[in-house]
Amino acid sequence: MLRVARLGARQMSTATGRPDGSYRRFGRTIGTWMVGTAVLASAGYYVGKDEIDAFDHEEPASELHLSPGQQFKGLPIIETESTGRERLVVLGSGWGAVAVLKTLDRDKYDVIVVSPDNYFIFTPLLPSATVGTVEFRSVLEGIRRITKRIRGAYVEASAVDVDFEAKCVLIEKPGEGRAWLPYDRLVVGVGAQSITRGTSGLEFCHKLKTILDARSIRQHIMANFEKVMLPTTPDDEKRRLLTFVVCGGGPTGCEFAAELHDLLAEDLKHYFPQSVRDMVRVVIVQSRDHVLNMMDSVISEFAERQFARSNITVVTNSRVQAITETSLRFSTKHEDGTVTEHEIPQGFVLWSTGVSLTPFTQLLCQKLPDYQKNKHAITVDAYLRVKGIRDGSVYALGDCATVEYPHLLEHINELFESAHHEGAEITRTELEMFVKNAALEFPCAAGHLQSLVDNFGHFDTNHNGTIDRSEFRSMLEYVDAKLTALPALAQVANQEGIYLGHVFNKLASLQVEHKSKDMSADRKRRSEEISVAPFTYHHHGTLAYLGRAAAADFGQGQTYKGSNLAAKYMWRSVYWSQQVSLRTRFLLMMDWIKELFFGRDLSKF
């Protein structure tokens, strides 16, 4: 039965017995939805009007061809028409790459995007797609629609090698051969792959990084429920099939568990008997002492209470040891240091425990052994340039990159000597001058360095109006502690992409000057550094959906948590506003309206 019909029937059976009042309340509900839909549609059109203009008026990019008679290392070279502009090659179609494409000005570069997927995935809503809250195509946007505005070309292939000296990247389409693609500037945004942690049996797990993963999960969930309904299925097998285990208590794992609970509580209860629903068990296995440990402890505790009310079991301080086709084994470390082994039956396992380098990014790092020593990501400088590339023509962003921050404490002697000019201690005026100069040398630490001046009295522990060496050490320790690696979040990649897009727009105007003066690579690099500011990340908050509840961590101890419809739709409105196109905004709005009135689609296809 339609949800709207159930809502109307429920309102008609109120104690007052006055159907006219119930109809009015029901009418106001529908009216509110219609007004809200109109407002969202108007806002979506305003945001997406540039996309519509590009769709109507922009000509697509020219076809790519192989350069006749030319090869490099025995393989053909891809040729494009000569326009006099620099060729910008973007590897990947994720958050960072798409943000670059959407920020670039038209006709500044000859843009070529290389990715094995010809679409962008709005990853925060993938957990919703696994249970039918939103449809798969509602979280996808075709890359060709995004590149059309800047007349960019797209090649459905993967990058498998790169030659920094020749400025060529080798691309491959399985079964279709390989070719070298020359570039003037290269952006690496290929993302990361799931980390294995040496656990055996991962072939029996699902991951949640692509739309194919979401489809496979959706099929598996419904297949388990349908198999449980077979008269020939034993009770023990039914309990196993309905045990869903999530390995990893981060945002993806917690939101999937919450969406799965919503599916059970809001939809499956209308179509499956109570005896089946009583067998369902959802378990989260987390290696840390709390779920959502990257967020404020208040949010973590709220999430665990919410999961307890939803009958979702959270097992902390536990590591998965092995997974088989029918079971999962994990060990739990207790406060007294003892470790106990556990084994539980499972009918479904989601592996969501962090990320690691892809084969291509591993190869890239191996080509720059003196500069790339991080085992988890490509090291980039404050301008997102890959360390080790002399002319600064290669950039990396998103999950595959990490910004290298300085360790100021390692330079305490020279920094202290440069800070004071008279006497053995630093005055407030000298500190202000030091901060100004140090911010130029360490641009990524500029904001934290300025806070030293603002909190001068806090670090001046003996209150004599100056800073001695031990107090200066405390200052540098404070700054180093603040300069932590950026989290692997969509908003980080998005901000990095927007930053690079603006940087490329500025650098395009310097191309003529560089060519006319025949500048060396070092001079060109210094000229570019003077023209642009370093990347600065601004944290806008971290969201988590917890099943009819949502929480947000805005940093500095500022949090929001709510277990009502307002929190749920706040979470949805934020992600609706972050869509990359008018099309996906419209589709999401329709999906949420369908889910409200008709429930989730339980078809297995």
Coordinates of C-alpha atoms in Angstrom, one line a residue:
M1 CA 0.0 0.0 0.0
L2 CA 1.2 3.5 -0.7
R3 CA 2.8 5.3 2.2
V4 CA 0.7 8.3 1.5
A5 CA -2.4 6.2 1.8
R6 CA -1.2 4.8 5.1
L7 CA -0.6 8.3 6.3
G8 CA -4.0 9.4 5.3
A9 CA -5.7 6.4 6.9
R10 CA -3.8 7.0 10.1
Q11 CA -4.9 10.6 10.2
M12 CA -8.5 9.6 9.6
S13 CA -8.5 7.4 12.7
T14 CA -7.6 10.1 15.2
A15 CA -9.5 10.3 18.5
T16 CA -11.4 13.4 17.4
G17 CA -13.2 11.5 14.6
R18 CA -13.3 14.6 12.4
P19 CA -12.1 13.7 9.0
D20 CA -12.3 17.2 7.7
G21 CA -9.5 18.3 10.1
S22 CA -7.4 15.2 9.2
Y23 CA -7.8 16.1 5.5
R24 CA -6.7 19.6 6.2
R25 CA -3.5 18.4 8.0
F26 CA -2.9 15.9 5.2
G27 CA -3.4 18.7 2.7
R28 CA -1.0 20.9 4.5
T29 CA 1.6 18.1 4.4
I30 CA 1.2 17.7 0.6
G31 CA 1.2 21.5 0.2
T32 CA 4.4 21.8 2.1
W33 CA 6.1 19.2 -0.1
M34 CA 4.9 21.0 -3.3
V35 CA 6.2 24.3 -2.1
G36 CA 9.5 22.8 -1.1
T37 CA 9.8 21.0 -4.4
A38 CA 9.1 24.3 -6.3
V39 CA 11.8 26.1 -4.2
L40 CA 14.4 23.4 -4.8
A41 CA 13.6 23.3 -8.5
S42 CA 14.0 27.0 -8.8
A43 CA 17.2 27.0 -6.8
G44 CA 18.5 24.1 -8.9
Y45 CA 17.8 25.9 -12.2
Y46 CA 19.6 29.0 -10.9
V47 CA 22.7 26.9 -10.0
G48 CA 22.6 24.9 -13.1
K49 CA 21.8 27.5 -15.8
D50 CA 25.5 27.5 -17.0
E51 CA 25.3 23.8 -17.5
I52 CA 22.1 24.2 -19.6
D53 CA 23.8 26.9 -21.7
A54 CA 26.8 24.7 -22.4
F55 CA 24.5 21.8 -23.3
D56 CA 22.6 23.9 -25.8
H57 CA 25.4 26.0 -27.4
E58 CA 28.9 24.4 -26.9
E59 CA 30.3 22.3 -29.7
P60 CA 31.9 19.0 -28.5
A61 CA 35.7 18.5 -28.6
S62 CA 37.3 17.3 -31.7
E63 CA 38.1 13.6 -32.2
L64 CA 41.5 12.4 -31.1
H65 CA 43.8 10.6 -33.5
L66 CA 47.1 8.8 -33.5
S67 CA 50.1 10.7 -34.8
P68 CA 51.0 9.2 -38.2
G69 CA 54.4 7.6 -38.4
Q70 CA 55.4 8.7 -34.8
Q71 CA 56.1 6.4 -31.9
F72 CA 57.6 6.6 -28.4
K73 CA 59.1 3.5 -26.8
G74 CA 57.6 1.4 -29.5
L75 CA 54.0 2.6 -29.0
P76 CA 51.9 5.2 -30.9
I77 CA 51.4 8.7 -29.8
I78 CA 48.0 10.4 -29.5
E79 CA 47.8 13.6 -31.5
T80 CA 45.4 16.6 -31.0
E81 CA 44.8 19.7 -33.1
S82 CA 47.3 22.5 -32.5
T83 CA 45.6 25.5 -30.8
G84 CA 48.6 27.2 -29.2
R85 CA 47.3 26.5 -25.7
E86 CA 48.9 24.2 -23.2
R87 CA 47.6 20.6 -23.0
L88 CA 46.1 19.8 -19.6
V89 CA 45.7 16.0 -19.0
V90 CA 43.5 15.0 -16.1
L91 CA 43.6 11.5 -14.8
G92 CA 40.5 10.3 -13.0
S93 CA 36.8 11.3 -12.8
G94 CA 36.4 11.7 -9.0
W95 CA 35.8 14.7 -6.8
G96 CA 39.1 16.4 -7.4
A97 CA 39.2 15.9 -11.1
V98 CA 35.6 17.1 -11.6
A99 CA 36.2 20.2 -9.4
V100 CA 39.1 21.1 -11.6
L101 CA 37.0 20.8 -14.8
K102 CA 34.1 22.8 -13.4
T103 CA 36.4 25.6 -12.3
L104 CA 38.5 26.0 -15.4
D105 CA 37.7 28.9 -17.7
R106 CA 36.8 28.2 -21.3
D107 CA 39.4 28.2 -24.0
K108 CA 42.4 28.4 -21.5
Y109 CA 43.7 24.9 -22.1
D110 CA 43.3 21.9 -24.4
V111 CA 41.8 19.5 -21.8
I112 CA 41.9 15.7 -22.1
V113 CA 40.3 13.6 -19.3
V114 CA 41.5 10.0 -19.0
S115 CA 39.4 7.6 -16.8
P116 CA 38.1 4.0 -17.0
D117 CA 34.7 5.3 -15.9
N118 CA 32.9 7.8 -18.0
Y119 CA 31.0 9.2 -15.1
F120 CA 31.4 11.0 -11.8
I121 CA 30.0 9.3 -8.6
F122 CA 28.6 11.3 -5.8
T123 CA 30.1 9.0 -3.3
P124 CA 28.4 10.2 -0.1
L125 CA 25.1 8.9 -1.3
L126 CA 26.4 5.4 -2.4
P127 CA 25.1 3.9 0.9
S128 CA 21.7 5.2 0.0
A129 CA 21.9 3.6 -3.4
T130 CA 22.6 0.2 -2.0
V131 CA 19.2 -0.1 -0.4
G132 CA 17.1 1.8 -3.0
T133 CA 16.7 5.1 -1.2
V134 CA 18.1 6.7 -4.3
E135 CA 18.5 5.2 -7.7
F136 CA 21.9 4.5 -9.2
R137 CA 21.8 7.0 -12.0
S138 CA 20.8 9.7 -9.5
V139 CA 24.3 9.7 -8.1
L140 CA 26.1 9.6 -11.5
E141 CA 26.9 12.4 -13.9
G142 CA 28.5 11.7 -17.2
I143 CA 32.0 13.1 -17.6
R144 CA 31.3 14.3 -21.2
R145 CA 28.5 16.5 -19.8
I146 CA 31.0 18.1 -17.5
T147 CA 33.8 18.5 -20.1
K148 CA 31.5 19.9 -22.7
R149 CA 31.5 23.4 -21.2
I150 CA 35.2 23.7 -21.7
R151 CA 35.3 21.7 -24.9
G152 CA 37.4 19.0 -23.2
A153 CA 38.0 15.6 -24.7
Y154 CA 37.5 12.3 -22.9
V155 CA 39.2 9.0 -23.3
E156 CA 37.8 5.9 -21.6
A157 CA 41.1 4.3 -20.5
S158 CA 43.4 3.9 -17.5
A159 CA 46.9 5.4 -16.9
V160 CA 49.5 2.7 -16.5
D161 CA 52.8 4.5 -16.9
V162 CA 54.3 8.0 -17.1
D163 CA 57.5 9.4 -18.5
F164 CA 58.3 12.7 -16.7
E165 CA 61.2 13.7 -19.0
A166 CA 59.2 13.2 -22.2
K167 CA 56.0 14.5 -20.5
C168 CA 53.9 11.6 -21.7
V169 CA 51.5 9.3 -19.9
L170 CA 50.8 5.8 -21.1
I171 CA 47.1 5.0 -21.3
E172 CA 45.5 1.6 -21.8
K173 CA 42.0 0.3 -22.6
P174 CA 42.0 -3.5 -21.9
G175 CA 41.8 -5.4 -25.1
E176 CA 42.2 -2.2 -27.2
G177 CA 46.0 -1.6 -26.9
R178 CA 48.1 1.2 -25.5
A179 CA 49.2 4.7 -26.6
W180 CA 51.2 7.6 -25.2
L181 CA 49.4 10.9 -24.5
P182 CA 51.7 14.0 -24.3
Y183 CA 50.9 16.7 -21.8
D184 CA 52.1 20.1 -20.7
R185 CA 50.4 19.8 -17.3
L186 CA 49.3 16.6 -15.7
V187 CA 46.7 16.3 -12.9
V188 CA 46.7 12.9 -11.1
G189 CA 43.3 12.3 -9.4
V190 CA 43.0 8.5 -9.6
G191 CA 41.8 8.0 -6.1
A192 CA 42.9 5.1 -3.9
Q193 CA 42.0 1.5 -3.4
S194 CA 40.8 -0.3 -0.2
I195 CA 43.5 -1.3 2.2
T196 CA 43.6 -5.1 3.0
R197 CA 45.6 -5.1 6.2
G198 CA 46.7 -8.6 5.4
T199 CA 43.3 -10.1 6.0
S200 CA 42.5 -13.4 4.2
G201 CA 39.2 -14.0 2.5
L202 CA 38.5 -10.5 1.1
E203 CA 37.2 -12.2 -2.0
F204 CA 34.0 -12.9 0.1
C205 CA 33.6 -9.2 0.9
H206 CA 31.8 -6.3 -0.8
K207 CA 33.4 -2.9 -1.1
L208 CA 31.6 0.4 -1.6
K209 CA 33.6 2.6 -4.0
T210 CA 31.8 2.3 -7.3
I211 CA 28.3 2.1 -8.7
L212 CA 28.9 -1.5 -9.6
D213 CA 29.7 -2.2 -5.9
A214 CA 26.4 -0.6 -4.9
R215 CA 24.4 -2.6 -7.4
S216 CA 26.1 -5.9 -6.2
I217 CA 25.3 -5.1 -2.6
R218 CA 21.7 -4.3 -3.4
Q219 CA 21.3 -7.6 -5.2
H220 CA 23.0 -9.5 -2.4
I221 CA 20.7 -8.1 0.3
M222 CA 17.5 -8.9 -1.5
A223 CA 18.8 -12.3 -2.6
N224 CA 19.5 -13.2 1.0
F225 CA 15.9 -12.2 2.0
E226 CA 14.4 -14.1 -0.8
K227 CA 16.4 -17.3 0.0
V228 CA 15.3 -17.1 3.6
M229 CA 11.7 -17.2 2.4
L230 CA 12.3 -20.6 0.7
P231 CA 10.6 -23.4 2.7
T232 CA 13.7 -25.6 2.2
T233 CA 16.1 -23.2 4.0
P234 CA 17.0 -24.4 7.5
D235 CA 16.7 -22.0 10.4
D236 CA 20.4 -21.9 11.1
E237 CA 21.0 -21.0 7.5
K238 CA 18.4 -18.3 7.7
R239 CA 20.1 -16.7 10.7
R240 CA 23.4 -16.8 8.8
L241 CA 22.0 -15.2 5.7
L242 CA 20.5 -12.4 7.7
T243 CA 23.7 -11.6 9.6
F244 CA 25.2 -8.5 8.0
V245 CA 28.7 -7.5 9.1
V246 CA 30.4 -4.2 8.4
C247 CA 34.1 -4.1 8.8
G248 CA 35.1 -0.5 9.6
G249 CA 33.3 2.1 11.7
G250 CA 34.1 5.1 9.6
P251 CA 31.4 7.3 7.8
T252 CA 30.9 4.8 4.9
G253 CA 30.4 1.8 7.2
C254 CA 28.2 3.6 9.7
E255 CA 26.0 5.1 7.0
F256 CA 25.6 1.8 5.2
A257 CA 24.5 0.2 8.5
A258 CA 22.1 3.1 9.1
E259 CA 20.6 2.8 5.6
L260 CA 20.3 -1.0 6.0
H261 CA 18.4 -0.4 9.2
D262 CA 16.1 2.1 7.5
L263 CA 15.3 -0.5 4.8
L264 CA 14.4 -3.1 7.5
A265 CA 12.4 -0.7 9.6
E266 CA 10.6 1.2 6.9
D267 CA 10.0 -1.2 4.0
L268 CA 10.8 -4.9 4.6
K269 CA 8.6 -5.0 7.6
H270 CA 5.6 -4.6 5.3
Y271 CA 6.6 -7.5 3.1
F272 CA 8.4 -10.0 5.3
P273 CA 6.9 -11.7 8.4
Q274 CA 8.0 -10.9 11.9
S275 CA 9.7 -14.3 12.3
V276 CA 12.1 -13.4 9.5
R277 CA 12.7 -9.8 10.8
D278 CA 13.6 -11.2 14.2
M279 CA 16.5 -13.1 12.7
V280 CA 18.2 -10.0 11.2
R281 CA 21.4 -9.0 12.8
V282 CA 23.7 -6.0 11.9
V283 CA 27.2 -6.0 13.3
I284 CA 29.9 -3.2 13.0
V285 CA 33.5 -4.4 13.7
Q286 CA 35.7 -1.4 14.5
S287 CA 39.4 -1.5 15.2
R288 CA 39.4 1.7 17.4
D289 CA 37.6 2.3 20.7
H290 CA 34.7 4.2 19.1
V291 CA 33.0 4.4 15.7
L292 CA 33.4 7.7 13.7
N293 CA 36.6 8.2 15.6
M294 CA 37.7 11.0 13.2
M295 CA 34.8 13.1 14.6
D296 CA 34.3 14.6 18.0
S297 CA 33.8 12.1 20.8
V298 CA 30.3 13.6 21.4
I299 CA 29.3 12.4 17.9
S300 CA 30.9 9.0 18.4
E301 CA 29.0 8.4 21.6
F302 CA 25.7 9.7 20.0
A303 CA 26.2 7.3 17.1
E304 CA 26.8 4.4 19.4
R305 CA 23.6 5.2 21.4
Q306 CA 21.6 5.6 18.2
F307 CA 22.9 2.2 16.9
A308 CA 22.0 0.6 20.3
R309 CA 18.4 1.8 20.0
S310 CA 18.4 0.4 16.4
N311 CA 19.7 -3.0 17.6
I312 CA 22.9 -2.6 15.6
T313 CA 25.7 -4.3 17.4
V314 CA 29.0 -2.3 17.6
V315 CA 32.2 -4.3 18.5
T316 CA 35.1 -2.0 19.2
N317 CA 38.9 -2.6 19.7
S318 CA 38.6 -5.5 17.3
R319 CA 40.4 -6.6 14.2
V320 CA 39.2 -8.9 11.5
Q321 CA 41.5 -11.9 11.2
A322 CA 39.9 -14.0 8.4
I323 CA 36.8 -14.2 6.4
T324 CA 35.3 -17.3 4.8
E325 CA 32.2 -17.8 2.7
T326 CA 30.0 -18.4 5.7
S327 CA 31.8 -16.9 8.7
L328 CA 34.0 -14.1 10.0
R329 CA 36.7 -14.4 12.6
F330 CA 38.0 -11.4 14.6
S331 CA 40.0 -10.7 17.8
T332 CA 39.1 -8.2 20.5
K333 CA 41.7 -6.5 22.8
H334 CA 40.4 -5.7 26.3
E335 CA 41.4 -3.0 28.7
D336 CA 43.6 -5.4 30.7
G337 CA 45.5 -6.2 27.6
T338 CA 44.1 -9.7 27.0
V339 CA 42.9 -10.7 23.6
T340 CA 39.9 -13.0 22.8
E341 CA 39.0 -14.6 19.5
H342 CA 35.5 -14.6 18.1
E343 CA 33.8 -16.3 15.1
I344 CA 30.4 -15.4 13.9
P345 CA 28.3 -16.7 10.9
Q346 CA 27.8 -14.1 8.2
G347 CA 25.7 -13.9 5.1
F348 CA 27.1 -10.5 4.0
V349 CA 30.3 -8.6 4.7
L350 CA 31.1 -5.0 3.7
W351 CA 34.9 -4.1 3.9
S352 CA 35.3 -0.4 4.6
T353 CA 38.6 0.0 6.4
G354 CA 40.7 2.8 4.8
V355 CA 42.6 3.3 1.5
S356 CA 46.0 2.6 0.0
L357 CA 47.9 3.4 -3.2
T358 CA 46.7 2.2 -6.5
P359 CA 49.2 0.4 -8.9
F360 CA 49.6 3.5 -10.9
T361 CA 50.3 5.8 -8.0
Q362 CA 52.7 3.2 -6.6
L363 CA 54.6 3.2 -10.0
L364 CA 54.7 7.0 -9.9
C365 CA 56.2 7.1 -6.4
Q366 CA 58.8 4.4 -7.5
K367 CA 60.0 6.7 -10.3
L368 CA 60.7 9.4 -7.7
P369 CA 62.3 7.5 -4.8
D370 CA 64.3 10.4 -3.3
Y371 CA 61.1 12.5 -2.9
Q372 CA 58.2 10.0 -2.6
K373 CA 58.7 8.1 0.6
N374 CA 55.1 8.1 1.9
K375 CA 53.7 4.6 1.7
H376 CA 50.0 5.7 1.6
A377 CA 49.8 8.6 -0.9
I378 CA 51.7 10.8 -3.3
T379 CA 53.5 13.6 -1.5
V380 CA 52.8 17.1 -2.9
D381 CA 53.9 20.6 -1.8
A382 CA 51.8 23.5 -0.7
Y383 CA 50.8 24.2 -4.3
L384 CA 49.7 20.5 -4.9
R385 CA 52.7 19.9 -7.2
V386 CA 54.2 16.4 -7.0
K387 CA 57.5 16.5 -5.1
G388 CA 60.4 15.6 -7.3
I389 CA 59.2 17.1 -10.6
R390 CA 61.6 19.9 -11.4
D391 CA 59.4 22.1 -13.6
G392 CA 56.3 21.6 -11.4
S393 CA 54.1 20.4 -14.3
V394 CA 52.6 17.4 -12.4
Y395 CA 49.9 17.8 -9.7
A396 CA 48.1 15.3 -7.5
L397 CA 45.0 15.7 -5.4
G398 CA 42.3 13.8 -3.6
D399 CA 42.7 10.5 -1.8
C400 CA 45.9 9.6 -3.8
A401 CA 47.8 12.7 -2.5
T402 CA 48.9 14.1 0.8
V403 CA 50.3 17.6 1.4
E404 CA 53.8 17.7 2.9
Y405 CA 53.8 19.8 5.9
P406 CA 57.1 21.1 7.5
H407 CA 58.3 20.0 10.9
L408 CA 59.2 23.3 12.4
L409 CA 60.7 21.8 15.5
E410 CA 63.5 20.3 13.4
H411 CA 64.6 23.9 12.6
I412 CA 64.3 25.3 16.1
N413 CA 67.9 26.6 16.3
E414 CA 67.8 28.6 13.0
L415 CA 64.3 29.7 13.6
F416 CA 65.0 30.9 17.1
E417 CA 68.2 32.8 15.9
S418 CA 66.3 34.4 13.1
A419 CA 63.5 35.5 15.4
H420 CA 65.4 37.6 18.0
H421 CA 67.8 40.4 17.2
E422 CA 68.7 41.9 20.6
G423 CA 69.0 39.9 23.8
A424 CA 68.5 36.2 24.3
E425 CA 64.7 36.3 24.2
I426 CA 62.0 37.2 21.6
T427 CA 59.8 40.2 22.2
R428 CA 56.3 40.5 20.9
T429 CA 57.4 42.8 18.1
E430 CA 60.1 40.4 17.0
L431 CA 57.6 37.5 17.1
E432 CA 55.3 39.4 14.8
M433 CA 58.1 40.0 12.3
F434 CA 59.2 36.3 12.6
V435 CA 55.6 35.1 11.9
K436 CA 55.4 37.4 8.9
N437 CA 58.7 36.0 7.4
A438 CA 58.0 32.4 8.4
A439 CA 54.6 32.5 6.7
L440 CA 56.4 33.2 3.4
E441 CA 58.8 30.3 3.9
F442 CA 56.1 27.9 5.2
P443 CA 52.8 29.1 3.5
C444 CA 50.8 26.0 4.6
A445 CA 51.5 26.9 8.3
A446 CA 50.6 30.6 7.9
G447 CA 47.3 30.5 9.8
H448 CA 48.8 28.5 12.7
L449 CA 51.8 30.8 12.9
Q450 CA 49.6 33.8 13.2
S451 CA 47.8 32.2 16.1
L452 CA 51.1 32.3 18.0
V453 CA 50.9 36.1 18.1
D454 CA 47.3 36.1 19.0
N455 CA 48.1 33.7 22.0
F456 CA 51.4 35.4 23.0
G457 CA 50.3 35.5 26.6
H458 CA 49.5 31.8 26.7
F459 CA 53.0 30.8 25.6
D460 CA 54.7 33.4 27.8
T461 CA 54.5 31.1 30.8
N462 CA 56.7 33.2 33.1
H463 CA 54.8 36.4 32.1
N464 CA 57.9 38.5 31.6
G465 CA 56.7 39.8 28.2
T466 CA 59.3 37.8 26.1
I467 CA 59.6 34.3 24.8
D468 CA 62.7 32.2 25.7
R469 CA 63.9 29.1 24.0
S470 CA 61.8 26.6 25.9
E471 CA 58.7 28.7 25.4
F472 CA 59.6 29.0 21.7
R473 CA 59.9 25.2 21.6
S474 CA 56.3 25.0 22.9
M475 CA 55.2 27.3 20.1
L476 CA 56.7 25.1 17.4
E477 CA 55.3 22.0 19.0
Y478 CA 51.9 23.6 18.9
V479 CA 52.2 24.5 15.2
D480 CA 53.5 21.0 14.3
A481 CA 50.6 19.4 16.1
K482 CA 48.2 21.4 14.1
L483 CA 49.8 20.5 10.8
T484 CA 48.3 17.0 10.4
A485 CA 47.6 15.2 7.2
L486 CA 44.3 16.1 5.5
P487 CA 41.5 13.5 5.9
A488 CA 40.4 11.4 2.9
L489 CA 37.1 13.3 2.5
A490 CA 35.2 14.4 -0.6
Q491 CA 35.3 18.0 0.5
V492 CA 39.2 17.9 0.7
A493 CA 39.4 16.7 -2.9
N494 CA 36.7 19.2 -4.0
Q495 CA 38.6 22.1 -2.4
E496 CA 41.9 21.0 -3.9
G497 CA 40.2 20.7 -7.3
I498 CA 38.7 24.2 -7.1
Y499 CA 42.1 25.6 -6.0
L500 CA 43.9 24.0 -8.9
G501 CA 41.2 25.2 -11.4
H502 CA 41.8 28.8 -10.2
V503 CA 45.6 28.3 -10.3
F504 CA 45.4 27.0 -13.9
N505 CA 43.3 30.0 -14.9
K506 CA 45.9 32.4 -13.5
L507 CA 48.8 30.4 -15.0
A508 CA 47.2 30.5 -18.5
S509 CA 47.9 34.2 -18.6
L510 CA 51.6 33.6 -17.9
Q511 CA 52.1 31.3 -20.8
V512 CA 52.7 34.0 -23.3
E513 CA 55.3 35.7 -21.0
H514 CA 57.1 32.4 -20.4
K515 CA 57.3 31.6 -24.1
S516 CA 58.5 35.1 -25.1
K517 CA 61.3 35.2 -22.5
D518 CA 62.3 31.5 -23.1
M519 CA 62.4 31.0 -19.3
S520 CA 64.1 28.0 -17.7
A521 CA 62.2 25.4 -15.7
D522 CA 63.4 26.9 -12.4
R523 CA 62.5 30.5 -13.3
K524 CA 59.1 29.4 -14.6
R525 CA 58.5 27.6 -11.4
R526 CA 59.4 30.6 -9.3
S527 CA 57.3 32.9 -11.4
E528 CA 54.3 30.6 -10.9
E529 CA 54.8 30.5 -7.1
I530 CA 54.8 34.3 -7.0
S531 CA 51.5 34.5 -9.0
V532 CA 49.5 32.1 -6.9
A533 CA 48.9 31.5 -3.2
P534 CA 49.4 28.1 -1.6
F535 CA 46.5 25.7 -1.0
T536 CA 44.6 26.2 2.3
Y537 CA 42.0 23.8 3.4
H538 CA 38.9 25.1 5.2
H539 CA 37.0 22.5 7.1
H540 CA 33.2 22.9 6.5
G541 CA 32.2 20.1 8.8
T542 CA 31.7 16.3 8.6
L543 CA 28.3 14.8 8.2
A544 CA 27.1 11.3 9.2
Y545 CA 23.7 9.8 8.7
L546 CA 22.8 7.4 11.5
G547 CA 19.3 6.0 10.6
R548 CA 16.5 8.5 11.2
A549 CA 19.2 10.7 12.8
A550 CA 22.1 12.7 11.6
A551 CA 25.2 14.3 13.2
A552 CA 27.7 17.0 12.1
D553 CA 31.1 17.9 13.4
F554 CA 32.2 21.4 12.5
G555 CA 35.5 21.4 14.3
Q556 CA 36.6 23.3 17.4
G557 CA 34.2 21.4 19.5
Q558 CA 31.1 22.6 17.6
T559 CA 28.8 19.7 16.8
Y560 CA 25.2 19.1 15.8
K561 CA 23.2 15.9 16.4
G562 CA 19.5 15.1 16.1
S563 CA 17.3 12.1 15.9
N564 CA 14.3 13.5 14.1
L565 CA 13.1 14.3 10.6
A566 CA 14.7 17.8 10.7
A567 CA 18.2 16.2 11.1
K568 CA 17.5 13.7 8.3
Y569 CA 16.4 16.3 5.9
M570 CA 19.2 18.7 6.9
W571 CA 21.6 15.9 5.9
R572 CA 19.8 15.4 2.6
S573 CA 19.7 19.2 1.8
V574 CA 23.4 19.6 2.3
Y575 CA 24.2 16.8 -0.2
W576 CA 21.5 18.1 -2.6
S577 CA 23.2 21.5 -2.6
Q578 CA 26.6 19.9 -3.4
Q579 CA 25.4 18.1 -6.6
V580 CA 27.5 18.8 -9.7
S581 CA 24.6 19.3 -12.0
L582 CA 21.0 20.4 -12.3
R583 CA 20.1 16.9 -13.6
T584 CA 21.2 15.0 -10.5
R585 CA 19.5 17.6 -8.3
F586 CA 16.2 16.9 -10.0
L587 CA 16.7 13.1 -10.0
L588 CA 17.5 13.1 -6.2
M589 CA 14.5 15.2 -5.5
M590 CA 12.3 12.8 -7.4
D591 CA 13.9 9.8 -5.7
W592 CA 13.3 11.2 -2.2
I593 CA 9.7 12.0 -3.1
K594 CA 9.1 8.5 -4.4
E595 CA 10.7 7.0 -1.3
L596 CA 8.3 9.1 0.9
F597 CA 5.1 8.1 -0.9
F598 CA 5.9 4.6 -2.3
G599 CA 8.8 3.3 -0.3
R600 CA 12.0 1.7 -1.6
D601 CA 12.0 -0.6 -4.6
L602 CA 12.6 -4.1 -3.4
S603 CA 13.1 -5.7 -6.8
K604 CA 16.2 -7.8 -7.3
F605 CA 17.7 -7.1 -10.7

